[in-house]
PDB file of C-alpha atoms in Angstrom:
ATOM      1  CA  UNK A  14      91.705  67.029  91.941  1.00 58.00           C
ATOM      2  CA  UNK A  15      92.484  63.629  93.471  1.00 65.00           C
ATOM      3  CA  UNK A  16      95.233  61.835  91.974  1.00 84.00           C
ATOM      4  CA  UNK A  17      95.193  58.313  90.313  1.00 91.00           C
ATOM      5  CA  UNK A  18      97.513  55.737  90.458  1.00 93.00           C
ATOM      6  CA  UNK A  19      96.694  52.665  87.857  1.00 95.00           C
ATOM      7  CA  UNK A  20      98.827  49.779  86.378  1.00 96.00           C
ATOM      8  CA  UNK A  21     100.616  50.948  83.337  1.00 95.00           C
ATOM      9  CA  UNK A  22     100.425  47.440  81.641  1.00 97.00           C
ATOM     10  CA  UNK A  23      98.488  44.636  81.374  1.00 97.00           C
ATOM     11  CA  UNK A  24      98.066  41.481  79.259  1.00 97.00           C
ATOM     12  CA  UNK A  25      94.907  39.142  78.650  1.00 97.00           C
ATOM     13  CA  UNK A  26      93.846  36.593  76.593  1.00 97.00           C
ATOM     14  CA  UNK A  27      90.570  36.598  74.374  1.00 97.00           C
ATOM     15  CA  UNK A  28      87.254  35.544  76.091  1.00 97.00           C
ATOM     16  CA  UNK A  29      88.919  36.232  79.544  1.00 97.00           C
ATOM     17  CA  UNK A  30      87.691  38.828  82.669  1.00 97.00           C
ATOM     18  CA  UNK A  31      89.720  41.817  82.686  1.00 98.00           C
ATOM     19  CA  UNK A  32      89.650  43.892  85.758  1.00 98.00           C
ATOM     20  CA  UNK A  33      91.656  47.141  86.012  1.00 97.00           C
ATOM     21  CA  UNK A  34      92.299  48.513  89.369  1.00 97.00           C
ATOM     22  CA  UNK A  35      92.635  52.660  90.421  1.00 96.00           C
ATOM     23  CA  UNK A  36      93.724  53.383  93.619  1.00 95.00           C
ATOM     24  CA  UNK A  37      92.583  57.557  94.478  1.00 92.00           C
ATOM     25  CA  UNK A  38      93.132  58.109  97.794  1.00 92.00           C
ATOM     26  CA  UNK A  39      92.446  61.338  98.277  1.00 90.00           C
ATOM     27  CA  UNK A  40      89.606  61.523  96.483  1.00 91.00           C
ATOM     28  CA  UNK A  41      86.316  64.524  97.883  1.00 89.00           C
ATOM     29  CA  UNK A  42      83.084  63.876  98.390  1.00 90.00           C
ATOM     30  CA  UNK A  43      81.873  65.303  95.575  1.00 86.00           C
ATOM     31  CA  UNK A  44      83.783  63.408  92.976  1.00 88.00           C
ATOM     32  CA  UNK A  45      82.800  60.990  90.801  1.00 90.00           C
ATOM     33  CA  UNK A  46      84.827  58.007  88.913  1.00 92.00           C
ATOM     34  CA  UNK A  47      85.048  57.910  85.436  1.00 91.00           C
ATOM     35  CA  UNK A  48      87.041  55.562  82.921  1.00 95.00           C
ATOM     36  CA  UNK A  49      87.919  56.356  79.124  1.00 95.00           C
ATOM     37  CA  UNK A  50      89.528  54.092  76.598  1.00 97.00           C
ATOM     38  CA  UNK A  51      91.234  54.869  73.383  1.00 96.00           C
ATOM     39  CA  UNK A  52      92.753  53.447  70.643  1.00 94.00           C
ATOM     40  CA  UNK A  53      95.707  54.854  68.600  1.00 88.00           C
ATOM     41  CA  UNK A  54      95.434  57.862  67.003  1.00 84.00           C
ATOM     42  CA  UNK A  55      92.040  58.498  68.320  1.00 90.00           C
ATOM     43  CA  UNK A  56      90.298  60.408  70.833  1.00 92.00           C
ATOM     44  CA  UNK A  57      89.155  58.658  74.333  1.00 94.00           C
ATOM     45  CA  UNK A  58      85.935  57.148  74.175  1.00 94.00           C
ATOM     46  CA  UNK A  59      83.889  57.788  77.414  1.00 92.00           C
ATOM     47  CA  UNK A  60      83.174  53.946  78.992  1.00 94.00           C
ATOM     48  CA  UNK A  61      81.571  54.400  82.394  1.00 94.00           C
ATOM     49  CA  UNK A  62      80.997  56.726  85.486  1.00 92.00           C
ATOM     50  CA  UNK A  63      80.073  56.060  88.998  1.00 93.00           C
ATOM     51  CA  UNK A  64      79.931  57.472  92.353  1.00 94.00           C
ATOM     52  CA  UNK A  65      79.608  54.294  95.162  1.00 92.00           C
ATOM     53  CA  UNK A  66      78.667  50.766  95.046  1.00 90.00           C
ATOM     54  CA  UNK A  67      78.504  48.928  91.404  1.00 96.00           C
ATOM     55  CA  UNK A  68      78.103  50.693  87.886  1.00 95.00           C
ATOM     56  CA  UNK A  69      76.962  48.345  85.056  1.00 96.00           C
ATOM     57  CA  UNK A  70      76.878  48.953  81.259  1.00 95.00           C
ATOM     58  CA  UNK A  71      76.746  47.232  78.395  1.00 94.00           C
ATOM     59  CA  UNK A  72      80.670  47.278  77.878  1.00 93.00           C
ATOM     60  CA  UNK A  73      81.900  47.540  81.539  1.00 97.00           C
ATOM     61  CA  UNK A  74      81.253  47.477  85.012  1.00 97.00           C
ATOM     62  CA  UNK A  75      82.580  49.391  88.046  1.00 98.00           C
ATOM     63  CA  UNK A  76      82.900  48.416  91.293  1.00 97.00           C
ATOM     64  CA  UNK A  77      83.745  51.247  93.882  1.00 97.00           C
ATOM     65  CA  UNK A  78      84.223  50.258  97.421  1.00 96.00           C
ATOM     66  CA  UNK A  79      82.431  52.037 100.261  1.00 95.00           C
ATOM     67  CA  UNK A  80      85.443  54.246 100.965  1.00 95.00           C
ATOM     68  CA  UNK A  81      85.677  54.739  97.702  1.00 95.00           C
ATOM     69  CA  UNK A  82      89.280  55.179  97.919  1.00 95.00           C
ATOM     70  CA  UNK A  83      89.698  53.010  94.718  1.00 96.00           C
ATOM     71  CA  UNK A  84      87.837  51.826  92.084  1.00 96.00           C
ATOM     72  CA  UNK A  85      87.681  48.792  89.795  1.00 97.00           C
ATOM     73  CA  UNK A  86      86.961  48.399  85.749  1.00 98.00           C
ATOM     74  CA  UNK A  87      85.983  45.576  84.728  1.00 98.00           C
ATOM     75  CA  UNK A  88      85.287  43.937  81.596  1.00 97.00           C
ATOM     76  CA  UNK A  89      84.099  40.608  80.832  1.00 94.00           C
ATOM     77  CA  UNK A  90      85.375  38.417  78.001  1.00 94.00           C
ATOM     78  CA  UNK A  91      87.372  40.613  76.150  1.00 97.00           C
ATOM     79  CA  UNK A  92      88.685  40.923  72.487  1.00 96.00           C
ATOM     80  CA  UNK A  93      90.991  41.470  70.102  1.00 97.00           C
ATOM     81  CA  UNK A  94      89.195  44.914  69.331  1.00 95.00           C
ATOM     82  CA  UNK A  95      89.352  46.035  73.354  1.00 96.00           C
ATOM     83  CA  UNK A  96      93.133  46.795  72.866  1.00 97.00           C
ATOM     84  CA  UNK A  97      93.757  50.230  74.437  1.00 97.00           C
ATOM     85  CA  UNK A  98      94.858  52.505  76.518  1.00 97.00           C
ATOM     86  CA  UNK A  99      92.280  52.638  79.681  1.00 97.00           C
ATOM     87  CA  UNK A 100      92.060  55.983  82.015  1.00 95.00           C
ATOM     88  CA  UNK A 101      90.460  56.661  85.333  1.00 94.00           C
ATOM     89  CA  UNK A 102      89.610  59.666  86.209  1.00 90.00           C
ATOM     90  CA  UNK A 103      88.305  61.485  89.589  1.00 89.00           C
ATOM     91  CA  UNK A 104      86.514  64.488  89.249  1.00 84.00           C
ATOM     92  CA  UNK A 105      83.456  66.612  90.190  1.00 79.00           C
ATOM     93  CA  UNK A 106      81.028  67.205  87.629  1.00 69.00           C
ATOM     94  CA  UNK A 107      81.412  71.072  87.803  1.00 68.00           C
ATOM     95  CA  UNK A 108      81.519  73.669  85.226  1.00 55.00           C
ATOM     96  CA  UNK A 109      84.786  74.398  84.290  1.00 58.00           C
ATOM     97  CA  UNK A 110      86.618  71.533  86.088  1.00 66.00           C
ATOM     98  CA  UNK A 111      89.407  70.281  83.771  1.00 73.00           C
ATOM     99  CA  UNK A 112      89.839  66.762  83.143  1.00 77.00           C
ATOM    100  CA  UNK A 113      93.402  65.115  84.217  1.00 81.00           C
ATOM    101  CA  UNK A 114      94.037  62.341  82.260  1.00 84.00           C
ATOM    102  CA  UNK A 115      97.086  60.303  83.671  1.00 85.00           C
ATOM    103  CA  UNK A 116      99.471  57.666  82.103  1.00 87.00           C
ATOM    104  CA  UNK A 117      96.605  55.425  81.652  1.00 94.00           C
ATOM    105  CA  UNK A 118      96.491  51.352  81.686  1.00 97.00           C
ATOM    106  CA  UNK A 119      97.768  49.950  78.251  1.00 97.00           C
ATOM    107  CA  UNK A 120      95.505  46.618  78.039  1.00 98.00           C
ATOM    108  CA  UNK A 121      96.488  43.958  75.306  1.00 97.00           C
ATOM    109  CA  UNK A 122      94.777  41.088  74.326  1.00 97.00           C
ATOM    110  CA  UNK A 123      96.180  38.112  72.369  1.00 97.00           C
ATOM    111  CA  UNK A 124      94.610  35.537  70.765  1.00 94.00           C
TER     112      UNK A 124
ATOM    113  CA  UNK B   6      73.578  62.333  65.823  1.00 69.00           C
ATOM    114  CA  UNK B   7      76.924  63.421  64.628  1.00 83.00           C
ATOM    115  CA  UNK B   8      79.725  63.975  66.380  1.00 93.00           C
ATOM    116  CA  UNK B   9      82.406  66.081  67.338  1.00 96.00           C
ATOM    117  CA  UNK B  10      84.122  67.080  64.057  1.00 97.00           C
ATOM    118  CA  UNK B  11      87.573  68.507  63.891  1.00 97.00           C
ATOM    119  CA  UNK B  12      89.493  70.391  61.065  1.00 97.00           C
ATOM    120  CA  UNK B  13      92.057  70.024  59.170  1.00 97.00           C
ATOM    121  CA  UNK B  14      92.618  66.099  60.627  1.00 96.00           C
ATOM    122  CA  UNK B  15      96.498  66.362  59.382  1.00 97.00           C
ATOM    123  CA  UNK B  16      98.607  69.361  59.420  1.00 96.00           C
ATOM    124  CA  UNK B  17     102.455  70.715  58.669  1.00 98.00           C
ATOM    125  CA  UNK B  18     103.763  73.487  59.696  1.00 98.00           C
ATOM    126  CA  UNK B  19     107.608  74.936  60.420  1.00 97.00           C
ATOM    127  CA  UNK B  20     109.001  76.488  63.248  1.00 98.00           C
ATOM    128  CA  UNK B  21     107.675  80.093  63.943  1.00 97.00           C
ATOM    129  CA  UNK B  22     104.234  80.064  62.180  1.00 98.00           C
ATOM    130  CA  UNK B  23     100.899  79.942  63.180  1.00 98.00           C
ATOM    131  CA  UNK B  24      98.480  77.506  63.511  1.00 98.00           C
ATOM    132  CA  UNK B  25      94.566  77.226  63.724  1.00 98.00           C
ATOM    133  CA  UNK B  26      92.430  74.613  64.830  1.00 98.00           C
ATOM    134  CA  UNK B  27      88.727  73.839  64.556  1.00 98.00           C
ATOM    135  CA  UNK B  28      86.358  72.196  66.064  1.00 98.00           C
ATOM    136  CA  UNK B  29      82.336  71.393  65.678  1.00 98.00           C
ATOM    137  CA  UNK B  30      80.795  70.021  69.065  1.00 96.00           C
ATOM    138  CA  UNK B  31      78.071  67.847  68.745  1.00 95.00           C
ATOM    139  CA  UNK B  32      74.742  69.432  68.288  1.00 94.00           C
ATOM    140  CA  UNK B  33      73.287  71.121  71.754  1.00 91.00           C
ATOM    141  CA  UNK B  34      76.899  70.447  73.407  1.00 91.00           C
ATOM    142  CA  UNK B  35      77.757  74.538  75.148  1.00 90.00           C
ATOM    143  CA  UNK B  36      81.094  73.164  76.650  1.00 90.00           C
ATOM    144  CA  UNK B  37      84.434  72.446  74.282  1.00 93.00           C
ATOM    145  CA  UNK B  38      87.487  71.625  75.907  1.00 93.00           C
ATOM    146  CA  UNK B  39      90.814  71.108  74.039  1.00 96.00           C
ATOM    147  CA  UNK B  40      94.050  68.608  75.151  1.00 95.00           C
ATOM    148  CA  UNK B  41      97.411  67.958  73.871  1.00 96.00           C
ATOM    149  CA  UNK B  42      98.674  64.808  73.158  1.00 95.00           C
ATOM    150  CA  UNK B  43     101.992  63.605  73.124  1.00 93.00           C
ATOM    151  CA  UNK B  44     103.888  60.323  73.770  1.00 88.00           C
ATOM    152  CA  UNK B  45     106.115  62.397  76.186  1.00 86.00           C
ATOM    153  CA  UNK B  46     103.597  64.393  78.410  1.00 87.00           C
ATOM    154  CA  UNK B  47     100.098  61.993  77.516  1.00 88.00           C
ATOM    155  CA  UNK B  48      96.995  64.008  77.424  1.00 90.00           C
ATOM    156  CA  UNK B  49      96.988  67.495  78.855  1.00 92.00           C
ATOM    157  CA  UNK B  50      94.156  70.128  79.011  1.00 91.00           C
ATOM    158  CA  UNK B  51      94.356  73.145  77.477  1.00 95.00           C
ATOM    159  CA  UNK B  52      91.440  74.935  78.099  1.00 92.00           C
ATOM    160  CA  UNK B  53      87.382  75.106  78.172  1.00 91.00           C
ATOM    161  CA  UNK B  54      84.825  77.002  76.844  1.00 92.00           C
ATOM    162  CA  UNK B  55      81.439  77.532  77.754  1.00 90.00           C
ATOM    163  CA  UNK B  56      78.541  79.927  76.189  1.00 90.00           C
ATOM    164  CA  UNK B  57      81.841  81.467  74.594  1.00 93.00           C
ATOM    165  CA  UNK B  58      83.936  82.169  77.276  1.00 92.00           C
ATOM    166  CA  UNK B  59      86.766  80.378  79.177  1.00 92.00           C
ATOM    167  CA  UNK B  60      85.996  79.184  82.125  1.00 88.00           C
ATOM    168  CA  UNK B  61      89.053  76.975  82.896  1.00 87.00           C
ATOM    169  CA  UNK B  62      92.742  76.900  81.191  1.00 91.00           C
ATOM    170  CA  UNK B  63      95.556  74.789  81.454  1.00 91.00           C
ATOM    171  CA  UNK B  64      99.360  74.981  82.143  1.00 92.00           C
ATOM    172  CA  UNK B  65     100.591  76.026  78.561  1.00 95.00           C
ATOM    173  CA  UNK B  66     101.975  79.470  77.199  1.00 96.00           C
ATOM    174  CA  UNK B  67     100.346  82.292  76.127  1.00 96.00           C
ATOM    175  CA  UNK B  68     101.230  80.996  72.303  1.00 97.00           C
ATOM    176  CA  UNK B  69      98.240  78.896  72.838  1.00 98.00           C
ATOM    177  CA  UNK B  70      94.757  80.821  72.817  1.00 97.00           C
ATOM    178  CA  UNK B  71      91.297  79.802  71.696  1.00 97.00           C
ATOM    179  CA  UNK B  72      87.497  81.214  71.444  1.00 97.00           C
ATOM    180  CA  UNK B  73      83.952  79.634  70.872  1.00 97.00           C
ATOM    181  CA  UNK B  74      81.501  81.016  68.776  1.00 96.00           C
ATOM    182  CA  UNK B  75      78.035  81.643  69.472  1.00 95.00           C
ATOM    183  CA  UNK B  76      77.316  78.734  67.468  1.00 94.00           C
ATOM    184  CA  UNK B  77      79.471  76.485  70.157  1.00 94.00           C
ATOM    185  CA  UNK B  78      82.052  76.066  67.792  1.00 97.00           C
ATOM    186  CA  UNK B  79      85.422  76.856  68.538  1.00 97.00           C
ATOM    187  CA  UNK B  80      88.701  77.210  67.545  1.00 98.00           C
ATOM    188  CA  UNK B  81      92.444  76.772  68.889  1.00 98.00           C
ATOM    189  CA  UNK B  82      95.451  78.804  67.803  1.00 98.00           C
ATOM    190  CA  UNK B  83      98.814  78.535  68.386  1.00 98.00           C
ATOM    191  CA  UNK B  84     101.319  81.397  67.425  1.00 96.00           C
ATOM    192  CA  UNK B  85     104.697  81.226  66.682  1.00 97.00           C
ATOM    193  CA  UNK B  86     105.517  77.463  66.582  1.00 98.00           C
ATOM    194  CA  UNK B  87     107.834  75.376  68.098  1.00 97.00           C
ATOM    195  CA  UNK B  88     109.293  71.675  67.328  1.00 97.00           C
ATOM    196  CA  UNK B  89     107.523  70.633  70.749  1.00 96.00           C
ATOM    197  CA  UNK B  90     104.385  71.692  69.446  1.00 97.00           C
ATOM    198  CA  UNK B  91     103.965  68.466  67.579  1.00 97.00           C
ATOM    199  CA  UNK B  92     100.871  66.588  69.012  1.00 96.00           C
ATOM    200  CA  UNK B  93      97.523  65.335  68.104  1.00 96.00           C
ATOM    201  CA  UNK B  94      95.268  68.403  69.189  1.00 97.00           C
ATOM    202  CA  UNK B  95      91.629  66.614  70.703  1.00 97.00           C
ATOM    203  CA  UNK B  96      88.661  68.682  70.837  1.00 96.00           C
ATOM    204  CA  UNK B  97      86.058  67.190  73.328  1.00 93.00           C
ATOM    205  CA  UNK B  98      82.578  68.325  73.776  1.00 92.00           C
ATOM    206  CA  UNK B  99      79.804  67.593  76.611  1.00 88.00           C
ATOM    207  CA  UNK B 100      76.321  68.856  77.416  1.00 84.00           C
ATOM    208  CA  UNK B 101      76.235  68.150  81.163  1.00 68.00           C
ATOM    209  CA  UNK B 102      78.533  67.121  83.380  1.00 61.00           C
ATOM    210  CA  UNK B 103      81.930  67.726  82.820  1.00 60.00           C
ATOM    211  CA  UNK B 104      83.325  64.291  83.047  1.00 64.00           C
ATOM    212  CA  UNK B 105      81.709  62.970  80.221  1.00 81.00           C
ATOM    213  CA  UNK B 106      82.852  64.403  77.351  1.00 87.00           C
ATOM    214  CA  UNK B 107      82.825  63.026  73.979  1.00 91.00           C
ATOM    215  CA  UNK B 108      86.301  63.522  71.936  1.00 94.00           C
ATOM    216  CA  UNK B 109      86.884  64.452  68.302  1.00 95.00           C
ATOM    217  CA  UNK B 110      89.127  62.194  65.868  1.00 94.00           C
ATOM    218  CA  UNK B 111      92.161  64.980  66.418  1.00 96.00           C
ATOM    219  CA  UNK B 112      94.338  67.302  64.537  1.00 97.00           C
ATOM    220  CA  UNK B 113      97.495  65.937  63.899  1.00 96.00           C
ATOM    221  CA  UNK B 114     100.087  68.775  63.927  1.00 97.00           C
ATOM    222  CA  UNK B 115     103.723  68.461  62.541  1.00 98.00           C
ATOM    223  CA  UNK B 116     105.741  71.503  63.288  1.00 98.00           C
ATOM    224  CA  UNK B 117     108.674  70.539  60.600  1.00 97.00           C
TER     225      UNK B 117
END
């Protein structure tokens, strides 16, 4: 499994563009990018998933450059309520392939 | 649709008992995967089950076990406790592909 190297901290204001970076350098051919979030005490909330090019949702987008070597999150105008922990993942859809969750990006917002 | 349920949500327990966890994936999910978190180590995978058998485990001791049901439902058990063992316990499930799983609300063990 390719490993994934993201900020551990970040700050924003409300209304602003956030845009979280993961570098995966190694990552196979097979593989596919995926980001979680989650709040305190809660289990991670699947946001988005992509393989090349630009993944867009109604929360987030991601933008994966063609040698997909890293991977951007990004979401627009965010709030209060988008405080969280953010995690990138790189795996192949496969059965039985574990998911490795790393340290994670800790995103707060402020008012 | 509901979605993945977990029981108890709180739990206490002392050094050197047992522990059992359960989960309820949602409805048509045949893949249950379990994690450890802790502020320490983060989130860490335990193991998987699909159409009630393991198909991948994790780096923990053989104090941690689990099993699915025909139903898809599984459970997690941990014998012989330890202080370390204190963690919020997630159950995810996922119909498809593995990277998208959707996560439970947690067990939160105390091992007193």
């Amino acid at each position: 499994l390719a490993k994934t190297t993201q900020p551990i901290s970040m700050d924003s204001y409300e209304g602003q563009e956030v845009n979280i970076t993961c570098s995966h350098n190694n990552i196979a051919t097979n593989d596919y990018i995926t980001w979680y979030q989650q709040f305190p005490s809660q289990g991670p909330r699947f946001i988005i998933q992509g393989y090349k090019t630009k993944v867009t949702n109604e929360v987030a987008s991601l933008f994966i450059p063609a040698d997909r070597k890293s991977s951007t999150l990004s979401l627009p105008r965010v709030s209060l309520s988008d405080t969280a922990v953010y995690y990138c993942l790189v795996g192949a859809p496969e059965a039985g392939t574990a998911l490795i969750f790393g340290k994670g990006t800790t995103l707060s917002v402020s008012s | 649709k509901a979605g993945v349920t977990q029981t108890p949500r709180y739990l206490i327990k002392t050094r050197g008992q047992q522990v059992t966890l359960s989960c309820s994936p949602i409805s048509g999910h045949r893949s249950v995967s379990w994690y450890q978190q802790t502020p320490g180590q983060g989130l860490q995978f335990l193991f998987e089950y699909f159409s009630e058998t393991q198909r991948n485990k994790g780096n923990f001791p053989g104090r941690f076990s689990g099993r699915q049901f025909s139903n898809s439902r599984s459970e997690m058990n941990v014998s012989t406790l330890e202080l370390g063992d204190s963690a919020l316990y997630l159950c995810a499930s996922s119909y498809g592909p593995i990277n998208e799983q959707f996560f439970g609300p947690g067990t939160r063990l105390t091992v007193l």
